[in-house]
Coordinates of C-alpha atoms in Angstrom, one line a residue:
X61 CA 0.0 0.0 0.0
X62 CA 2.8 2.4 1.0
X63 CA 4.9 1.5 -2.1
X64 CA 1.8 2.0 -4.3
X65 CA 1.2 5.4 -2.7
X66 CA 4.9 6.4 -3.3
X67 CA 4.7 5.2 -6.9
X68 CA 1.5 7.2 -7.5
X69 CA 3.4 10.3 -6.3
X70 CA 6.3 9.8 -8.7
X71 CA 5.3 12.6 -11.1
X72 CA 5.6 15.2 -8.2
X73 CA 8.5 13.5 -6.4
X74 CA 11.1 16.1 -7.5
X75 CA 9.0 18.9 -6.3
X76 CA 8.5 17.1 -2.9
X77 CA 12.2 16.5 -2.6
X78 CA 13.0 20.2 -3.4
X79 CA 10.4 21.3 -0.8
X80 CA 11.9 19.1 1.9
X81 CA 15.4 20.3 0.9
X82 CA 14.3 24.0 1.1
X83 CA 12.9 23.4 4.6
X84 CA 16.0 21.5 5.8
X85 CA 18.2 24.3 4.4
X86 CA 16.1 26.9 6.5
X87 CA 16.5 24.8 9.6
X88 CA 20.3 24.3 9.1
X89 CA 20.7 28.1 9.2
X90 CA 20.4 27.7 13.0
X91 CA 22.8 24.9 13.5
X92 CA 25.5 25.3 10.8
X93 CA 28.2 27.9 11.2
X94 CA 29.8 27.5 7.8
X95 CA 27.0 28.7 5.7
X96 CA 28.6 27.7 2.4
X97 CA 27.9 24.1 3.6
X98 CA 24.2 24.9 3.3
X99 CA 24.7 26.0 -0.3
X100 CA 26.5 22.7 -1.2
X101 CA 23.7 20.7 0.5
X102 CA 21.3 22.6 -1.7
X103 CA 23.3 21.7 -4.8
X104 CA 23.4 18.0 -3.8
X105 CA 19.6 18.0 -3.1
X106 CA 18.9 19.7 -6.5
X107 CA 21.0 17.0 -8.3
X108 CA 18.8 14.3 -6.6
X109 CA 15.7 16.2 -7.6
X110 CA 16.9 16.3 -11.2
X111 CA 17.7 12.5 -11.1
X112 CA 14.1 11.8 -10.1
X113 CA 12.7 13.8 -13.1
X114 CA 13.6 10.8 -15.3
X115 CA 10.6 8.6 -15.8
X116 CA 8.3 10.9 -13.8
X117 CA 5.7 11.3 -16.5
X118 CA 2.0 11.3 -15.5
X119 CA -0.8 13.4 -14.1
X120 CA -1.9 13.9 -10.5
X121 CA -4.9 15.5 -8.6
X122 CA -7.3 15.1 -11.5
X123 CA -4.9 16.7 -14.0
X124 CA -4.1 19.8 -11.9
X125 CA -0.5 18.7 -12.0
X126 CA 1.1 17.4 -15.2
X127 CA 4.5 15.9 -15.6
X128 CA 5.3 15.5 -19.3
X129 CA 8.2 16.0 -21.6
X130 CA 7.5 19.7 -21.9
X131 CA 7.5 20.4 -18.2
X132 CA 10.5 18.1 -17.5
X133 CA 12.6 20.0 -20.1
X134 CA 11.8 23.3 -18.3
X135 CA 12.5 21.7 -14.9
X136 CA 16.0 20.7 -16.0
X137 CA 16.6 24.4 -17.0
X138 CA 15.3 25.5 -13.5
X139 CA 17.5 23.0 -11.6
X140 CA 20.5 23.9 -13.7
X141 CA 19.8 27.5 -13.0
X142 CA 19.6 27.1 -9.2
X143 CA 22.8 24.9 -9.2
X144 CA 24.9 27.3 -11.2
X145 CA 23.5 30.3 -9.2
X146 CA 24.4 28.7 -5.9
X147 CA 27.9 27.8 -7.2
X148 CA 28.5 31.5 -8.1
X149 CA 27.0 32.6 -4.8
X150 CA 29.2 30.7 -2.3
X151 CA 32.0 33.3 -2.2
X152 CA 30.0 36.3 -3.4
X153 CA 27.6 36.3 -0.5
X154 CA 30.6 36.5 1.9
X155 CA 31.9 39.6 0.1
X156 CA 28.5 41.2 0.2
X157 CA 28.0 40.2 3.9
X158 CA 24.8 38.4 3.1
X159 CA 26.0 34.9 4.0
X160 CA 22.8 33.4 5.4
X161 CA 21.0 30.1 5.0
X162 CA 17.8 31.8 4.1
X163 CA 19.5 33.0 0.9
X164 CA 19.8 29.4 -0.4
X165 CA 16.3 28.4 1.0
X166 CA 14.7 31.3 -1.0
X167 CA 16.4 30.2 -4.2
X168 CA 15.1 26.7 -3.7
X169 CA 11.6 27.8 -2.9
X170 CA 11.6 30.0 -6.0
X171 CA 12.7 27.1 -8.1
X172 CA 9.8 25.0 -6.7
X173 CA 7.4 27.7 -7.8
X174 CA 8.9 27.6 -11.3
X175 CA 8.6 23.8 -11.4
X176 CA 4.9 24.1 -10.4
X177 CA 4.3 26.7 -13.2
X178 CA 5.8 24.4 -15.8
X179 CA 3.6 21.5 -14.6
X180 CA 0.4 23.4 -14.1
X181 CA -2.6 21.7 -15.6
X182 CA -4.9 24.1 -13.8
X183 CA -4.9 27.9 -13.5
X184 CA -4.9 27.8 -9.7
X185 CA -1.8 25.7 -9.6
X186 CA -0.2 28.1 -12.1
X187 CA -1.1 31.0 -9.8
X188 CA 0.3 29.3 -6.7
X189 CA 3.5 28.6 -8.7
X190 CA 3.8 32.2 -9.9
X191 CA 3.4 33.6 -6.3
X192 CA 5.8 31.1 -4.7
X193 CA 8.4 32.0 -7.4
X194 CA 7.8 35.7 -7.3
X195 CA 7.7 36.3 -3.5
X196 CA 11.0 34.5 -3.1
X197 CA 12.7 36.5 -5.8
X198 CA 11.3 39.8 -4.4
X199 CA 13.1 39.0 -1.1
X200 CA 16.3 37.9 -2.7
X201 CA 16.4 41.1 -4.8
X202 CA 16.5 43.2 -1.5
X203 CA 18.8 40.8 0.3
X204 CA 21.6 43.3 0.7
X205 CA 19.7 45.1 3.5
X206 CA 22.3 47.9 4.0
X207 CA 22.2 48.8 0.3
X208 CA 19.6 51.4 -0.7
X209 CA 19.7 50.3 -4.4
X210 CA 19.0 46.7 -3.4
X211 CA 16.0 47.9 -1.2
X212 CA 14.7 50.1 -3.9
X213 CA 15.0 47.4 -6.5
X214 CA 13.1 45.0 -4.3
X215 CA 10.2 47.4 -3.7
X216 CA 9.9 48.3 -7.4
X217 CA 9.9 44.7 -8.4
X218 CA 7.3 43.8 -5.7
X219 CA 4.9 46.7 -6.6
X220 CA 5.0 45.9 -10.3
X221 CA 4.8 42.2 -9.5
X222 CA 1.6 42.8 -7.5
X223 CA 0.3 44.7 -10.5
X224 CA 0.9 41.7 -12.8
X225 CA -0.6 39.3 -10.3
X226 CA -3.8 41.3 -10.2
X227 CA -4.1 41.1 -14.0
X228 CA -3.5 37.3 -13.8
X229 CA -6.2 36.9 -11.2
X230 CA -8.7 39.1 -13.2
X231 CA -8.0 36.9 -16.2
X232 CA -8.5 33.7 -14.2
X233 CA -11.8 35.0 -12.7
X234 CA -13.1 36.0 -16.2
X235 CA -12.2 32.6 -17.6
X236 CA -13.9 30.8 -14.7
X237 CA -16.9 33.0 -15.1
X238 CA -17.1 32.1 -18.8
X239 CA -16.1 28.5 -19.0
X240 CA -16.9 27.4 -15.4
X241 CA -13.6 25.7 -15.0
X242 CA -9.9 26.6 -14.3
X243 CA -8.7 23.3 -15.9
X244 CA -6.5 24.2 -18.9
X245 CA -7.7 21.3 -21.0
X246 CA -11.3 21.9 -19.8
X247 CA -11.1 25.6 -20.9
X248 CA -10.0 24.5 -24.4
X249 CA -12.7 21.9 -24.7
X250 CA -15.4 24.4 -23.5
X251 CA -14.4 27.1 -26.0
X252 CA -14.3 24.6 -28.9
X253 CA -17.5 22.8 -27.9
X254 CA -19.5 26.1 -27.5
X255 CA -17.8 27.9 -30.4
X256 CA -17.2 31.1 -28.2
X257 CA -13.7 32.0 -29.4
X258 CA -15.0 35.5 -30.3
X259 CA -16.5 36.1 -26.8
X260 CA -15.4 39.6 -25.7
X261 CA -14.9 38.5 -22.1
X262 CA -12.7 35.6 -23.2
X263 CA -10.6 37.9 -25.4
X264 CA -10.2 40.4 -22.5
X265 CA -9.1 37.6 -20.2
X266 CA -6.6 36.5 -22.8
X267 CA -5.2 40.1 -23.0
X268 CA -4.9 40.1 -19.2
X269 CA -2.9 36.9 -19.4
X270 CA -0.7 38.5 -22.0
X271 CA -0.1 41.5 -19.6
X272 CA 0.7 39.2 -16.6
X273 CA 3.0 36.9 -18.5
X274 CA 4.7 39.8 -20.4
X275 CA 5.7 41.2 -17.0
X276 CA 7.3 37.8 -16.0
X277 CA 9.4 37.7 -19.2
X278 CA 10.2 41.4 -19.1
X279 CA 8.5 42.2 -22.4
X280 CA 7.8 45.8 -23.5
X281 CA 5.9 47.7 -22.2
X282 CA 6.0 45.7 -19.0
X283 CA 9.8 45.7 -18.7
X284 CA 10.3 48.8 -16.5
X285 CA 11.2 46.8 -13.4
X286 CA 14.0 44.8 -15.1
X287 CA 17.0 47.3 -15.3
X288 CA 16.5 48.6 -11.8
X289 CA 15.9 45.2 -10.3
X290 CA 18.9 43.6 -12.1
X291 CA 21.2 46.5 -11.1
X292 CA 20.1 46.6 -7.4
X293 CA 19.9 42.9 -6.7
X294 CA 23.0 40.9 -5.6
X295 CA 24.7 39.9 -8.8
X296 CA 24.3 36.2 -8.2
X297 CA 20.5 36.8 -7.7
X298 CA 20.4 38.9 -10.9
X299 CA 21.9 35.8 -12.7
X300 CA 19.3 33.6 -11.1
X301 CA 16.3 35.9 -11.9
X302 CA 17.5 36.6 -15.4
X303 CA 17.0 32.9 -16.4
X304 CA 14.6 31.1 -14.1
X305 CA 11.5 33.4 -14.0
X306 CA 11.9 34.2 -17.7
X307 CA 11.9 30.5 -18.6
X308 CA 9.0 29.9 -16.3
X309 CA 7.1 32.7 -17.9
X310 CA 7.6 31.1 -21.3
X311 CA 6.6 27.7 -19.9
X312 CA 3.2 29.0 -18.9
X313 CA 2.8 31.0 -22.1
X314 CA 3.3 27.8 -24.1
X315 CA 0.9 25.7 -22.1
X316 CA -1.9 28.3 -21.7
X317 CA -1.8 29.8 -25.1
X318 CA -1.2 26.7 -27.1
X319 CA -3.8 24.6 -25.2
X320 CA -6.4 26.7 -23.3
X321 CA -6.4 29.6 -25.9
X322 CA -5.7 27.5 -29.0
X323 CA -9.0 28.7 -30.5
X324 CA -7.9 32.3 -30.1
X325 CA -4.6 31.9 -31.9
X326 CA -5.3 34.6 -34.4
X327 CA -6.2 37.1 -31.5
X328 CA -3.2 36.3 -29.3
X329 CA -0.8 36.3 -32.3
X330 CA -2.0 39.8 -33.2
X331 CA -1.3 41.0 -29.7
X332 CA 2.1 39.3 -29.4
X333 CA 3.6 40.5 -32.7
X334 CA 3.8 44.2 -31.8
X335 CA 5.0 43.2 -28.3
X336 CA 7.8 41.1 -29.8
X337 CA 8.9 44.0 -32.1
X338 CA 8.8 46.6 -29.4
X339 CA 10.7 44.3 -27.0
X340 CA 13.5 43.6 -29.5
X341 CA 13.7 47.4 -30.4
X342 CA 13.6 48.7 -26.8
X343 CA 15.9 46.1 -25.4
X344 CA 18.6 46.5 -28.1
X345 CA 18.4 50.3 -28.5
X346 CA 18.4 51.1 -24.8
X347 CA 21.3 48.7 -24.1
X348 CA 23.5 50.8 -26.3
X349 CA 23.8 53.7 -23.9
X350 CA 24.3 51.7 -20.7
X351 CA 27.5 52.1 -18.6
X352 CA 26.6 49.5 -16.0
X353 CA 27.1 45.9 -17.2
X354 CA 24.2 44.6 -15.1
X355 CA 21.8 47.2 -16.6
X356 CA 23.2 46.4 -20.1
X357 CA 22.5 42.7 -19.5
X358 CA 19.0 43.6 -18.2
X359 CA 18.2 45.3 -21.5
X360 CA 19.9 42.4 -23.3
X361 CA 17.6 40.1 -21.5
X362 CA 14.6 42.1 -22.6
X363 CA 15.8 41.9 -26.2
X364 CA 16.2 38.1 -26.0
X365 CA 12.6 37.9 -24.7
X366 CA 11.6 39.5 -28.0
X367 CA 13.5 36.9 -30.1
X368 CA 12.0 34.1 -28.1
X369 CA 8.5 35.5 -28.7
X370 CA 9.0 34.8 -32.4
X371 CA 8.9 31.1 -31.6
X372 CA 5.6 31.6 -29.8
X373 CA 4.2 33.8 -32.6
X374 CA 5.1 31.1 -35.1
X375 CA 2.4 28.9 -33.5
X376 CA 3.9 25.7 -34.8
X377 CA 5.6 22.6 -33.3
X378 CA 9.0 23.9 -34.6
X379 CA 8.2 27.3 -33.1
X380 CA 7.7 25.9 -29.6
X381 CA 10.6 23.5 -29.8
X382 CA 12.8 26.4 -30.9
X383 CA 11.7 28.3 -27.7
X384 CA 12.8 25.4 -25.6
X385 CA 16.1 25.1 -27.3
X386 CA 16.7 28.9 -27.1
X387 CA 15.9 29.0 -23.4
X388 CA 18.4 26.2 -22.7
X389 CA 21.1 28.0 -24.5
X390 CA 20.1 31.3 -23.0
X391 CA 20.4 29.8 -19.5
X392 CA 24.1 28.8 -20.1
X393 CA 25.3 32.0 -21.9
X394 CA 23.6 34.4 -19.5
X395 CA 24.6 32.6 -16.3
X396 CA 28.1 32.5 -17.7
X397 CA 28.2 36.2 -18.4
X398 CA 27.0 37.0 -14.9
X399 CA 29.5 34.5 -13.4
X400 CA 32.3 36.6 -14.9
X401 CA 30.7 39.8 -13.4
X402 CA 30.6 38.0 -10.0
X403 CA 34.3 37.0 -10.5
X404 CA 35.3 40.7 -10.7
X405 CA 33.5 41.5 -7.5
X406 CA 36.0 41.6 -4.6
X407 CA 36.5 43.6 -1.4
X408 CA 36.4 47.3 -2.4
X409 CA 35.9 46.6 -6.1
X410 CA 32.4 46.3 -7.6
X411 CA 33.3 45.4 -11.1
X412 CA 29.9 46.2 -12.6
X413 CA 30.9 49.2 -14.6
X414 CA 31.6 48.5 -18.2
X415 CA 34.8 50.4 -18.1
X416 CA 36.1 48.1 -15.4
X417 CA 36.6 45.6 -18.2
X418 CA 39.2 47.7 -20.0
X419 CA 42.4 45.7 -20.5
X420 CA 41.0 42.6 -18.7
X421 CA 42.8 40.5 -21.4
X422 CA 46.1 41.8 -20.2
X423 CA 45.5 41.3 -16.4
X424 CA 43.3 38.2 -16.5
X425 CA 43.4 36.6 -19.9
X426 CA 41.3 33.5 -18.9
X427 CA 38.5 35.7 -17.5
X428 CA 38.6 37.8 -20.7
X429 CA 38.4 34.7 -22.9
X430 CA 35.4 33.4 -21.0
X431 CA 33.6 36.7 -21.3
X432 CA 34.4 36.7 -25.0
X433 CA 32.8 33.3 -25.4
X434 CA 29.6 34.5 -23.6
X435 CA 29.5 37.8 -25.5
X436 CA 29.9 36.1 -28.8
X437 CA 27.1 33.7 -27.9
X438 CA 24.7 36.4 -26.8
X439 CA 25.5 38.3 -30.1
X440 CA 24.8 35.1 -32.1
X441 CA 28.3 34.6 -33.6
X442 CA 29.2 31.0 -34.6
X443 CA 30.3 28.6 -33.4
X444 CA 28.9 29.7 -30.0
X445 CA 25.5 28.2 -29.1
X446 CA 23.7 31.5 -29.3
X447 CA 24.1 31.4 -33.1
X448 CA 22.2 28.1 -33.4
X449 CA 19.5 29.3 -31.0
X450 CA 18.8 32.4 -33.0
X451 CA 19.1 30.5 -36.3
X452 CA 16.6 27.8 -35.2
X453 CA 14.1 30.3 -33.9
X454 CA 14.4 32.5 -37.0
X455 CA 13.9 29.5 -39.3
X456 CA 10.8 28.4 -37.4
X457 CA 9.3 31.9 -37.9
X458 CA 10.2 32.0 -41.6
X459 CA 8.6 28.6 -42.1
X460 CA 5.5 29.9 -40.4
X461 CA 5.3 32.8 -42.9
X462 CA 6.8 35.6 -40.7
X463 CA 9.9 36.4 -42.9
X464 CA 9.3 40.2 -42.4
X465 CA 9.4 39.7 -38.7
X466 CA 12.6 37.8 -38.9
X467 CA 14.2 40.6 -41.0
X468 CA 13.3 43.0 -38.2
X469 CA 14.8 40.6 -35.6
X470 CA 18.0 40.2 -37.7
X471 CA 18.4 44.0 -37.9
X472 CA 18.1 44.4 -34.1
X473 CA 20.4 41.5 -33.7
X474 CA 23.0 43.4 -35.7
X475 CA 22.4 46.4 -33.5
X476 CA 23.1 44.2 -30.4
X477 CA 26.6 43.4 -31.7
X478 CA 27.6 47.0 -30.8
X479 CA 27.1 46.7 -27.1
X480 CA 28.2 43.0 -26.8
X481 CA 31.4 43.5 -28.9
X482 CA 32.1 46.8 -27.2
X483 CA 33.0 44.8 -24.0
X484 CA 35.3 42.5 -26.1
X485 CA 36.9 45.6 -27.6
X486 CA 37.5 47.1 -24.2
X487 CA 39.0 43.9 -22.8
X488 CA 41.4 43.3 -25.7
X489 CA 42.1 46.7 -27.2
X490 CA 42.4 49.0 -24.2
X491 CA 44.9 49.2 -21.4
X492 CA 43.6 48.7 -17.9
X493 CA 42.8 51.9 -15.9
X494 CA 43.5 50.0 -12.7
X495 CA 44.5 46.4 -12.0
X496 CA 41.3 44.5 -11.6
X497 CA 41.0 42.1 -8.7
X498 CA 39.2 38.9 -9.3
X499 CA 37.5 36.7 -6.7
X500 CA 37.7 33.2 -8.1
X501 CA 36.6 30.3 -5.8
X502 CA 36.6 26.6 -6.8
X503 CA 32.7 26.7 -6.9
X504 CA 32.7 29.8 -9.2
X505 CA 35.4 28.2 -11.4
X506 CA 33.2 25.1 -11.7
X507 CA 30.2 27.3 -12.6
X508 CA 32.2 29.0 -15.3
X509 CA 33.5 25.7 -16.6
X510 CA 30.0 24.2 -16.9
X511 CA 28.5 27.3 -18.7
X512 CA 31.4 27.9 -21.1
X513 CA 31.7 24.2 -22.0
X514 CA 27.9 24.0 -22.6
X515 CA 27.9 27.1 -24.8
X516 CA 30.7 25.6 -27.0
X517 CA 29.4 22.0 -27.0
X518 CA 25.8 23.0 -27.9
X519 CA 27.1 25.4 -30.5
X520 CA 29.2 22.7 -32.2
X521 CA 26.8 19.8 -31.7
X522 CA 23.3 21.4 -31.6
X523 CA 21.4 18.5 -33.2
X524 CA 21.3 16.4 -30.0
X525 CA 19.9 19.2 -28.0
X526 CA 17.4 20.3 -30.7
X527 CA 16.2 16.7 -30.8
X528 CA 15.7 16.8 -27.0
X529 CA 13.6 20.0 -27.4
X530 CA 11.5 18.5 -30.2
X531 CA 10.9 15.3 -28.1
X532 CA 9.7 17.5 -25.2
X533 CA 6.9 19.1 -27.3
X534 CA 3.4 19.6 -26.2
X535 CA 0.7 18.0 -28.2
X536 CA -0.2 21.0 -30.3

């Protein structure tokens, strides 16, 4: 009986392990003096949770929780994100004097929220996941309590996050009032059976969902929080929030729009196309004038959300698999770039000004070479993985008939080369203003090794990873 009960819970076993792990981490804060030990326990637990993802397919709680290839692919990204973020945090939190067990606990709780979002078969589970993820990240953003910028970033992020949550709740309420259910498949069936795709309340609910999810992925015009939050948050948290919540936002966009709102595809495509164009334009143009590398990467993150939206707009199986592949590549290249920024943070030296990178190739050639790999990948220069990610997503949009949209994306991608390659130019073609100090711990070195190797390997051998993304597709 007990074994059968455990077997039935297999689809949600990883989430249960992560929850137990997060609670244990919080308790260990009281008993463990060397707080980095708590971080390493978190990493080991996350690896176990990833192990139990294999063969965890199935549905629970009358379909409210779904573990399928699509959700498992995203959960791998979330777990990779938390592991690499913890690795780059271990020394960084000591320098910032925020070395507390709660820091790691909040990262784990946020990851559990993302995992719930990816597996949500019901809008209520989706909402619970969104709130669990968001509340943890709000606190992490303001974790440097003595830093006014960190406090300000947290408050701005929280206030705008509440705004997005209100729209999401309004949308859910309207859908429930119309379809009488919050089950994602049930909503699709009701709309199709009663032929009410043109219902104004339903379309308004869909627009509210677009607003809420656009906030989560930092798409224009709901991106205002990103530059301030990225700059004010501890850099390791910035890395964590630049990948996890964005991937989780796209996970729910894929499931809700491709299943629940499949009958409204024409309507949501018409709304998402201008958002994608504005997001690519604003992200790339505003990044040109930034002098702080965290703000520049924030605008870069906004621009990448625009590229990824092309895969959603395509509305095809290739489109959604290109989104999965892009997010996997984005996780490695963005985490890697932030890991280099963390490496330059040392006692008395922040290292987040772009001019701090002048002459880095002469003082720290390995650090410069790693940054070069990540900048090339973010630009989309082969053989780095970023090139294949952009190529695959652009091809999916062309095949869906959006060639004109891809031309716009390519133009803005060329614009982005200026601010990415500017850092490469500063590192290799300028003399250092002052000798940069680096703060490289074995854990941070391991994080850099994982991310750099992944960017190069995926770039050279993309087919294996593209096949994985295609195998993880939703039934569209």
